[in-house]
Short mmCIF file of C-alpha atoms and ligand atoms in Angstrom, two decimals:
data_model
loop_
_atom_site.label_atom_id
_atom_site.label_comp_id
_atom_site.label_asym_id
_atom_site.label_seq_id
_atom_site.Cartn_x
_atom_site.Cartn_y
_atom_site.Cartn_z
CA MET A 1 91.44 62.80 32.98
CA ALA A 2 93.03 59.58 34.16
CA ARG A 3 92.23 58.76 37.76
CA GLU A 4 95.25 59.45 39.83
CA ASP A 5 96.51 56.39 41.62
CA ASP A 6 99.24 55.98 44.17
CA SER A 7 101.99 55.06 41.76
CA GLU A 8 101.27 58.00 39.49
CA SER A 9 101.17 60.41 42.35
CA ALA A 10 104.85 59.80 42.97
CA SER A 11 105.80 61.65 39.79
CA PRO A 12 104.99 65.30 39.15
CA PRO A 13 101.91 65.88 37.02
CA ALA A 14 102.53 66.17 33.28
CA ARG A 15 103.02 69.69 31.98
CA ARG A 16 99.79 71.62 31.40
CA GLU A 17 97.75 69.07 33.29
CA PRO A 18 95.97 71.03 36.02
CA VAL A 19 97.16 70.30 39.52
CA ARG A 20 94.50 68.48 41.50
CA ALA A 21 93.93 67.82 45.18
CA VAL A 22 95.96 65.00 46.69
CA ARG A 23 94.27 61.63 46.46
CA GLY A 24 91.81 60.88 49.24
CA VAL A 25 91.53 64.45 50.56
CA ARG A 26 88.90 67.02 49.76
CA ASP A 27 87.94 70.65 50.04
CA ILE A 28 85.10 71.86 52.17
CA LEU A 29 83.70 74.79 50.28
CA PRO A 30 82.12 77.87 51.90
CA ASP A 31 78.52 76.67 51.41
CA GLU A 32 79.37 73.36 53.08
CA ARG A 33 81.39 75.04 55.80
CA ALA A 34 78.18 76.53 57.17
CA ILE A 35 76.99 73.14 58.40
CA TRP A 36 80.47 72.28 59.67
CA ARG A 37 80.49 75.46 61.67
CA VAL A 38 77.22 74.49 63.32
CA ALA A 39 78.72 71.10 64.27
CA GLU A 40 81.95 72.64 65.56
CA LEU A 41 80.24 75.36 67.58
CA ALA A 42 77.92 72.76 69.11
CA ALA A 43 80.98 70.66 70.00
CA LYS A 44 82.65 73.59 71.72
CA ARG A 45 79.50 74.60 73.56
CA VAL A 46 78.85 71.09 74.81
CA ALA A 47 82.47 70.50 75.80
CA HIS A 48 82.51 73.72 77.83
CA ARG A 49 79.18 72.83 79.41
CA PHE A 50 80.86 69.72 80.81
CA GLY A 51 83.98 71.59 81.94
CA TYR A 52 86.31 70.52 79.11
CA ARG A 53 88.96 72.96 77.86
CA GLU A 54 90.24 73.26 74.34
CA ILE A 55 93.68 71.98 73.45
CA GLU A 56 95.49 72.03 70.12
CA THR A 57 98.20 69.51 69.39
CA PRO A 58 100.34 69.26 66.26
CA VAL A 59 99.21 67.30 63.26
CA LEU A 60 102.79 66.03 63.06
CA GLU A 61 104.01 63.56 65.66
CA HIS A 62 106.94 61.19 65.87
CA ARG A 63 105.93 58.00 64.19
CA GLU A 64 106.92 56.24 67.37
CA LEU A 65 104.22 57.98 69.37
CA ILE A 66 101.60 56.46 67.15
CA GLU A 67 103.18 53.08 66.65
CA ARG A 68 104.46 52.40 70.15
CA GLY A 69 102.09 50.49 72.30
CA VAL A 70 99.98 49.30 69.44
CA GLY A 71 101.56 45.95 70.23
CA GLU A 72 100.23 42.98 68.36
CA ASP A 73 98.08 44.98 66.01
CA ALA A 74 101.03 47.09 64.88
CA ASP A 75 100.64 45.94 61.30
CA ALA A 76 97.08 47.08 60.97
CA ALA A 77 97.88 50.40 62.62
CA SER A 78 100.97 51.19 60.58
CA LYS A 79 99.41 50.15 57.29
CA GLU A 80 97.03 53.07 57.67
CA LEU A 81 99.61 55.50 58.94
CA TYR A 82 100.25 58.56 56.80
CA ARG A 83 103.97 58.84 57.32
CA PHE A 84 107.13 60.23 55.82
CA GLU A 85 110.72 61.11 56.60
CA ASP A 86 111.26 64.82 57.07
CA ARG A 87 114.29 66.74 55.79
CA GLY A 88 116.13 66.06 59.03
CA GLY A 89 115.68 62.32 58.59
CA ARG A 90 113.03 62.09 61.31
CA GLN A 91 110.28 59.53 61.00
CA ILE A 92 107.09 61.57 61.12
CA ALA A 93 103.44 60.53 61.16
CA LEU A 94 100.39 62.64 60.46
CA ARG A 95 98.20 61.88 63.48
CA PRO A 96 95.57 59.22 62.73
CA GLU A 97 93.65 60.15 65.86
CA ALA A 98 94.15 62.64 68.66
CA THR A 99 94.41 60.59 71.83
CA ALA A 100 98.13 59.72 71.80
CA GLY A 101 99.08 63.34 71.02
CA VAL A 102 96.79 64.70 73.73
CA VAL A 103 98.25 62.28 76.29
CA ARG A 104 101.77 63.32 75.23
CA ALA A 105 100.81 67.00 75.53
CA TYR A 106 99.24 66.37 78.94
CA PHE A 107 102.67 65.34 80.23
CA ASP A 108 104.76 67.71 78.09
CA GLY A 109 102.67 70.67 79.19
CA GLY A 110 102.59 69.67 82.85
CA LEU A 111 98.83 69.17 82.93
CA ASN A 112 99.56 66.10 85.03
CA GLN A 113 100.60 68.54 87.79
CA GLY A 114 97.28 70.36 87.71
CA PRO A 115 93.81 69.39 88.89
CA GLN A 116 92.84 65.88 87.88
CA PRO A 117 91.36 64.70 85.69
CA ALA A 118 92.37 67.11 82.96
CA ARG A 119 89.27 67.51 80.83
CA LEU A 120 90.35 68.35 77.29
CA TYR A 121 88.88 68.60 73.84
CA LEU A 122 90.22 69.16 70.38
CA ILE A 123 88.72 69.67 66.95
CA GLY A 124 90.99 69.05 64.02
CA PRO A 125 92.10 67.02 61.05
CA MET A 126 93.26 63.42 61.33
CA PHE A 127 94.99 61.39 58.63
CA ARG A 128 94.74 57.76 57.64
CA TYR A 129 96.32 56.28 54.56
CA ASP A 130 93.30 54.13 53.92
CA ARG A 131 91.77 53.25 50.59
CA PRO A 132 89.66 56.32 49.83
CA GLN A 133 85.95 55.65 49.40
CA LYS A 134 82.71 57.47 49.95
CA GLY A 135 82.62 58.85 53.47
CA ARG A 136 86.18 57.76 54.19
CA TYR A 137 88.94 60.20 53.51
CA ARG A 138 92.66 60.35 54.09
CA GLN A 139 92.17 63.68 55.82
CA PHE A 140 89.08 63.83 57.96
CA PHE A 141 88.03 65.75 61.04
CA GLN A 142 87.29 64.68 64.57
CA PHE A 143 85.84 66.20 67.69
CA ASP A 144 87.99 64.56 70.31
CA VAL A 145 87.25 64.56 74.04
CA GLU A 146 89.60 63.21 76.68
CA ALA A 147 89.47 63.01 80.49
CA ILE A 148 93.02 62.16 81.54
CA GLY A 149 94.13 61.37 85.07
CA GLY A 150 90.83 60.00 86.35
CA ALA A 151 90.13 56.33 86.95
CA SER A 152 86.49 56.54 87.99
CA ALA A 153 84.06 54.70 85.76
CA ALA A 154 81.79 57.69 86.29
CA LEU A 155 84.05 59.51 83.80
CA ASP A 156 83.35 56.83 81.22
CA VAL A 157 79.68 57.74 81.46
CA GLU A 158 80.51 61.44 81.49
CA VAL A 159 82.23 61.23 78.11
CA ILE A 160 79.35 59.13 76.79
CA GLU A 161 77.08 61.97 77.87
CA VAL A 162 79.29 64.55 76.17
CA ALA A 163 79.15 62.60 72.91
CA ARG A 164 75.41 62.19 73.15
CA ALA A 165 74.80 65.83 74.08
CA TRP A 166 76.82 66.90 71.05
CA LEU A 167 74.90 64.64 68.67
CA PHE A 168 71.62 65.83 70.19
CA GLU A 169 72.66 69.43 69.84
CA VAL A 170 73.28 69.04 66.10
CA GLY A 171 69.87 67.44 65.70
CA LEU A 172 70.90 63.78 65.60
CA ARG A 173 68.64 62.34 68.27
CA ASP A 174 67.74 59.02 66.82
CA LEU A 175 70.78 57.20 68.12
CA ARG A 176 71.86 53.76 69.09
CA LEU A 177 74.47 53.56 71.83
CA GLU A 178 76.41 50.33 72.05
CA VAL A 179 78.52 49.63 75.10
CA ASN A 180 80.84 46.85 76.16
CA THR A 181 83.72 46.15 78.49
CA ILE A 182 86.96 44.55 77.36
CA GLY A 183 88.43 43.99 80.83
CA ASP A 184 91.94 44.90 81.81
CA PRO A 185 95.40 43.29 81.92
CA LYS A 186 94.34 41.38 85.02
CA CYS A 187 91.36 39.52 83.59
CA ARG A 188 91.76 39.84 79.82
CA PRO A 189 94.66 37.40 79.24
CA ALA A 190 92.75 34.47 80.74
CA TYR A 191 89.68 35.45 78.75
CA LEU A 192 91.71 35.63 75.54
CA ASP A 193 92.92 32.09 76.22
CA LEU A 194 89.30 30.97 76.47
CA LEU A 195 88.52 32.79 73.24
CA ARG A 196 91.45 31.13 71.43
CA ALA A 197 90.45 27.73 72.77
CA TYR A 198 86.92 28.30 71.49
CA TYR A 199 88.00 29.40 68.03
CA ARG A 200 90.87 26.94 67.40
CA PRO A 201 88.67 24.03 66.30
CA LEU A 202 86.79 26.44 63.99
CA ARG A 203 89.92 27.88 62.46
CA SER A 204 89.55 26.39 58.98
CA GLN A 205 86.06 27.86 58.68
CA LEU A 206 87.18 31.44 59.37
CA HIS A 207 88.26 33.87 56.69
CA LYS A 208 91.97 34.21 56.13
CA GLU A 209 92.61 37.32 58.17
CA CYS A 210 90.71 35.91 61.14
CA GLN A 211 92.73 32.71 60.90
CA GLU A 212 95.85 34.84 61.25
CA ARG A 213 94.40 36.92 64.06
CA LEU A 214 93.29 33.96 66.09
CA GLU A 215 96.57 33.57 67.97
CA VAL A 216 97.83 37.17 67.98
CA ASN A 217 94.71 39.23 68.55
CA PRO A 218 91.67 37.02 69.06
CA LEU A 219 89.55 39.93 70.33
CA ARG A 220 89.38 41.20 66.77
CA LEU A 221 87.56 38.03 65.71
CA LEU A 222 84.57 39.37 67.59
CA ASP A 223 84.20 42.48 65.46
CA CYS A 224 84.94 40.76 62.13
CA LYS A 225 82.32 41.74 59.57
CA VAL A 226 82.98 38.96 57.04
CA PRO A 227 79.80 36.83 56.65
CA GLN A 228 81.54 33.47 56.90
CA CYS A 229 82.81 34.30 60.40
CA GLN A 230 79.47 35.46 61.78
CA PRO A 231 77.85 32.15 62.81
CA PHE A 232 80.59 31.40 65.35
CA LYS A 233 80.34 34.59 67.35
CA GLU A 234 77.24 33.65 69.23
CA GLY A 235 78.85 30.70 71.00
CA ALA A 236 82.05 32.59 71.81
CA PRO A 237 82.82 33.30 75.46
CA ARG A 238 82.08 36.89 76.46
CA MET A 239 84.44 39.19 78.33
CA ILE A 240 81.56 40.37 80.45
CA ASP A 241 81.28 36.90 82.01
CA HIS A 242 84.97 36.77 82.88
CA LEU A 243 85.72 40.11 84.48
CA CYS A 244 87.96 40.46 87.52
CA GLU A 245 86.42 42.03 90.59
CA GLU A 246 87.59 45.57 89.77
CA CYS A 247 86.42 45.42 86.18
CA ALA A 248 83.07 43.99 87.25
CA ALA A 249 82.63 46.82 89.75
CA ALA A 250 83.53 49.40 87.08
CA TRP A 251 81.09 47.84 84.62
CA GLY A 252 78.40 47.81 87.32
CA LEU A 253 78.92 51.55 87.90
CA VAL A 254 78.94 52.31 84.17
CA THR A 255 75.61 50.58 83.55
CA LYS A 256 74.10 52.03 86.71
CA LEU A 257 75.05 55.59 85.76
CA ILE A 258 73.92 55.24 82.15
CA ASP A 259 70.58 54.01 83.47
CA ALA A 260 70.43 56.87 85.96
CA ALA A 261 71.08 59.33 83.12
CA ASN A 262 68.12 57.82 81.29
CA ILE A 263 70.19 56.91 78.29
CA ASP A 264 69.12 53.96 76.16
CA TYR A 265 71.90 51.58 75.27
CA GLN A 266 72.60 48.07 74.12
CA VAL A 267 75.34 45.86 75.45
CA ASN A 268 77.22 44.66 72.40
CA PRO A 269 79.59 41.86 73.47
CA TYR A 270 81.27 42.05 70.05
CA LEU A 271 82.30 45.66 70.41
CA VAL A 272 86.05 45.59 71.00
CA ARG A 273 89.28 47.47 70.41
CA GLY A 274 92.24 45.85 68.76
CA LEU A 275 94.90 47.65 70.74
CA ASP A 276 96.27 46.42 74.04
CA TYR A 277 96.15 49.72 75.87
CA TYR A 278 92.38 49.93 75.82
CA THR A 279 90.75 48.83 79.04
CA ARG A 280 87.21 48.26 80.23
CA THR A 281 84.58 50.50 78.71
CA VAL A 282 84.19 50.78 74.95
CA PHE A 283 81.26 52.49 73.28
CA GLU A 284 79.96 53.64 69.93
CA PHE A 285 77.12 55.85 68.80
CA TYR A 286 75.33 54.96 65.56
CA PRO A 287 72.34 56.45 63.83
CA ALA A 288 69.45 54.27 65.05
CA SER A 289 68.74 53.29 61.47
CA ALA A 290 72.30 52.15 60.77
CA THR A 291 72.96 48.62 59.65
CA GLY A 292 76.03 46.60 60.60
CA GLN A 293 78.53 47.99 58.11
CA GLN A 294 77.93 51.64 58.76
CA ASP A 295 80.47 53.86 60.40
CA ALA A 296 79.95 55.06 63.93
CA LEU A 297 79.18 58.73 64.51
CA ALA A 298 81.38 58.68 67.58
CA SER A 299 83.35 56.02 69.35
CA GLY A 300 85.40 55.90 72.48
CA GLY A 301 86.55 54.12 75.54
CA ARG A 302 88.99 53.86 78.37
CA TYR A 303 92.73 53.58 77.72
CA ASP A 304 94.40 53.12 81.08
CA GLY A 305 97.41 51.43 79.45
CA LEU A 306 98.18 54.08 76.83
CA ALA A 307 100.47 56.45 78.77
CA ASP A 308 102.52 53.51 79.98
CA SER A 309 102.88 52.12 76.46
CA LEU A 310 104.25 55.51 75.36
CA GLY A 311 106.95 55.28 77.99
CA LEU A 312 105.15 57.84 80.17
CA PRO A 313 104.04 57.39 83.78
CA THR A 314 100.99 55.15 84.05
CA MET A 315 97.91 57.34 83.85
CA PRO A 316 94.27 56.41 83.37
CA GLY A 317 92.19 58.10 80.71
CA VAL A 318 88.94 57.87 78.86
CA GLY A 319 87.58 59.67 75.82
CA PHE A 320 85.89 59.53 72.48
CA ALA A 321 86.23 60.82 68.96
CA GLY A 322 83.30 61.96 66.87
CA GLY A 323 83.63 62.07 63.10
CA LEU A 324 82.74 65.51 61.77
CA ASP A 325 82.64 64.33 58.16
CA ARG A 326 80.09 61.70 59.05
CA VAL A 327 78.09 63.91 61.42
CA THR A 328 77.82 66.83 58.99
CA GLU A 329 76.82 64.41 56.24
CA MET A 330 74.04 63.06 58.50
CA MET A 331 72.98 66.58 59.47
CA ALA A 332 72.61 67.47 55.81
CA ALA A 333 70.72 64.23 55.10
CA GLU A 334 68.37 64.93 58.00
CA GLY A 335 67.59 68.26 56.40
CA GLU A 336 69.33 70.37 59.00
CA GLU A 337 68.53 73.90 57.90
CA VAL A 338 71.70 75.88 57.74
CA ILE A 339 71.39 79.24 56.15
CA SER A 340 74.65 79.87 54.54
CA GLU A 341 75.47 83.47 55.39
CA PRO A 342 75.98 85.92 52.55
CA ALA A 343 79.61 86.72 51.94
CA ALA A 344 78.81 90.29 52.94
CA GLU A 345 75.72 92.16 54.12
CA VAL A 346 76.62 95.26 52.18
CA ILE A 347 78.12 95.48 48.73
CA VAL A 348 79.62 98.70 47.47
CA LEU A 349 79.19 99.23 43.74
CA PRO A 350 81.43 101.88 42.19
CA ASP A 351 80.01 103.09 38.87
CA GLY A 352 83.20 103.58 36.93
CA ASP A 353 86.79 104.06 37.96
CA LEU A 354 86.22 104.91 41.62
CA ALA A 355 88.21 102.32 43.52
CA ALA A 356 89.53 104.72 46.14
CA GLU A 357 86.08 106.23 46.81
CA ALA A 358 84.45 102.78 46.98
CA ALA A 359 87.15 101.55 49.34
CA GLU A 360 86.57 104.51 51.63
CA VAL A 361 82.81 104.00 51.66
CA ALA A 362 83.41 100.33 52.51
CA ARG A 363 85.79 101.26 55.31
CA ILE A 364 83.16 103.53 56.85
CA ALA A 365 80.33 100.98 56.54
CA ARG A 366 82.51 98.18 57.91
CA SER A 367 82.30 99.72 61.37
CA VAL A 368 78.81 98.21 61.61
CA ARG A 369 78.38 95.62 58.83
CA SER A 370 80.31 93.13 56.74
CA VAL A 371 81.09 94.88 53.48
CA ALA A 372 82.52 93.83 50.13
CA VAL A 373 83.34 95.99 47.12
CA ASP A 374 82.76 95.06 43.50
CA TYR A 375 85.93 96.29 41.79
CA GLU A 376 85.27 94.48 38.49
CA PRO A 377 85.33 96.59 35.33
CA ARG A 378 81.70 95.99 34.38
CA SER A 379 78.48 97.94 34.10
CA LEU A 380 76.48 98.98 37.13
CA ARG A 381 73.66 96.75 35.92
CA ALA A 382 75.95 93.73 35.85
CA LYS A 383 77.18 94.66 39.33
CA MET A 384 73.60 94.83 40.60
CA ARG A 385 72.90 91.37 39.24
CA ALA A 386 76.01 90.01 40.95
CA ALA A 387 75.03 91.74 44.22
CA ASN A 388 71.66 90.00 44.06
CA LYS A 389 73.33 86.63 43.62
CA LEU A 390 75.58 87.31 46.58
CA GLY A 391 72.52 87.78 48.78
CA ALA A 392 73.67 91.16 50.12
CA ARG A 393 71.03 93.11 52.04
CA TRP A 394 72.15 96.52 50.86
CA ALA A 395 74.04 97.91 47.92
CA VAL A 396 75.80 101.25 48.15
CA LEU A 397 76.05 102.88 44.75
CA VAL A 398 79.02 105.17 44.34
CA ASN A 399 79.25 107.47 41.31
CA ALA A 400 81.59 110.28 40.36
CA ASP A 401 79.11 113.17 40.82
CA ASP A 402 77.94 112.13 44.28
CA SER A 403 81.42 111.24 45.45
CA GLY A 404 82.63 114.82 45.18
CA ARG A 405 80.06 115.65 47.88
CA ARG A 406 80.78 112.45 49.87
CA ILE A 407 77.32 111.17 49.07
CA ALA A 408 76.15 107.72 47.88
CA GLN A 409 72.91 105.89 47.08
CA LEU A 410 71.88 103.28 49.63
CA ARG A 411 69.70 100.61 48.11
CA ASP A 412 67.69 98.03 50.04
CA MET A 413 68.11 94.93 47.89
CA ALA A 414 64.86 93.32 49.04
CA THR A 415 62.51 96.29 48.46
CA GLY A 416 64.48 98.13 45.80
CA GLU A 417 64.04 101.30 47.86
CA GLN A 418 66.90 103.71 47.33
CA LEU A 419 67.88 106.84 49.19
CA GLU A 420 70.70 109.31 49.21
CA VAL A 421 72.99 109.18 52.23
CA ARG A 422 76.13 110.95 53.32
CA TRP A 423 79.05 108.56 53.55
CA ASP A 424 79.55 109.43 57.17
CA ASP A 425 75.92 108.67 57.98
CA LEU A 426 76.17 105.14 56.57
CA PRO A 427 76.93 103.40 59.89
CA GLU A 428 73.78 104.90 61.36
CA ARG A 429 71.66 103.98 58.31
CA LEU A 430 72.91 100.43 58.22
CA LEU A 431 72.05 99.59 61.82
P1 AMP B 1 87.72 55.94 65.08
O1 AMP B 1 88.80 56.90 65.48
O2 AMP B 1 88.11 55.03 63.95
O3 AMP B 1 87.10 55.23 66.25
O4 AMP B 1 86.55 56.82 64.44
C1 AMP B 1 85.93 57.85 65.14
C2 AMP B 1 85.11 58.67 64.18
O5 AMP B 1 85.93 59.15 63.11
C3 AMP B 1 83.97 57.91 63.51
O6 AMP B 1 82.84 58.74 63.56
C4 AMP B 1 84.39 57.70 62.10
O7 AMP B 1 83.30 57.82 61.24
C5 AMP B 1 85.35 58.85 61.86
N1 AMP B 1 86.36 58.40 60.89
C6 AMP B 1 87.33 57.47 61.08
N2 AMP B 1 88.07 57.31 59.98
C7 AMP B 1 87.56 58.14 59.02
C8 AMP B 1 87.88 58.43 57.65
N3 AMP B 1 88.89 57.82 57.04
N4 AMP B 1 87.12 59.36 57.01
C9 AMP B 1 86.10 59.98 57.63
N5 AMP B 1 85.75 59.75 58.90
C10 AMP B 1 86.46 58.85 59.61
#
């Protein structure tokens, strides 16, 4: 079959051609879901352990919410935006990350009136209209954690600890934590001038995109991955050496508390965020073995300018997002043992046309166990084989003779042992 590309996807598929999944998105099948469930349950457990409460926000947001405040990097942000006009002519975006929606919900739902900071978490799908490639999807899932309404740098370290505790809990302990500060609107502009002044004479030696970024968003030059731009980074001025008093104090507290928590980290002066509303702390967790190009497992930082850029009252916040696609992939690679549960513990096998009887037996057994019924018109032998494949612990054989007396055969699938039981005794026998 021809690979679907974007232009083709605009027209309906040719007749008889099977309908496929939309480009760049994927299914997570039941066997895979087992490992996802482990990651999600760990996320919830850890979030609650730190006093974070679950929030759900819509996948759909006004495009403006996502695009406002992205300032000079608007192009990069909107290029990736999965967006469309709805039937009412509204400009809608599928959320590319959770933070803006959570901040909006914090105000919309009056959480700003409650105890501060509001500690919130969310697990859900995000959408980016990126070029699909291995490990990067147009619909992917994040565990998102936000502490909104708190300015203390101690919260920066708290969310770092949440991220780390989650990764530990799913068995990913060999981590590298990179941390940096990108200052705030008080000290950053002067630093950006220094950065521009440093890079201007080198302009012709940078790759094209960096040449363009130099004046508009010079911070992004620091996290450029293109080889030809690498040699110049080392001599570039560092934000950390040009912090205002408040940012220096916050950075001092962040490093002190990470040390006190006994967490290993590296200061990476090239770790930045392209968007103006980010302030001070930025951090990323990588597998310790990861090389430069690899995706982070989780990344976050402080965004004290975000609410304001959305036209909301100024409100500090800090958080992170962990990538569930990436984390579950790592868990599987690390050999995380996840026993995929059988679809049902008990399978009821009617021998012949006994749907009503089988359904009743199942109903009775379901009071204590998960139960499925094999309604297929096939031989009992074939049903037994299928039951084995399903991994059921027990089979309940239902035939016409026994059913008149409300009796069935209960078979232990592991031992092959079989005994006659009254339907009504099944719950007791299955315990
Ligand atoms: P970001 O929001 O870009 O800082 O990414 C946070 C987490 O989401 C990282 O762990 C990324 O691996 C993951 N992530 C970001 N974009 C994608 C994508 N397109 N597909 C899968 N995971 C992603």
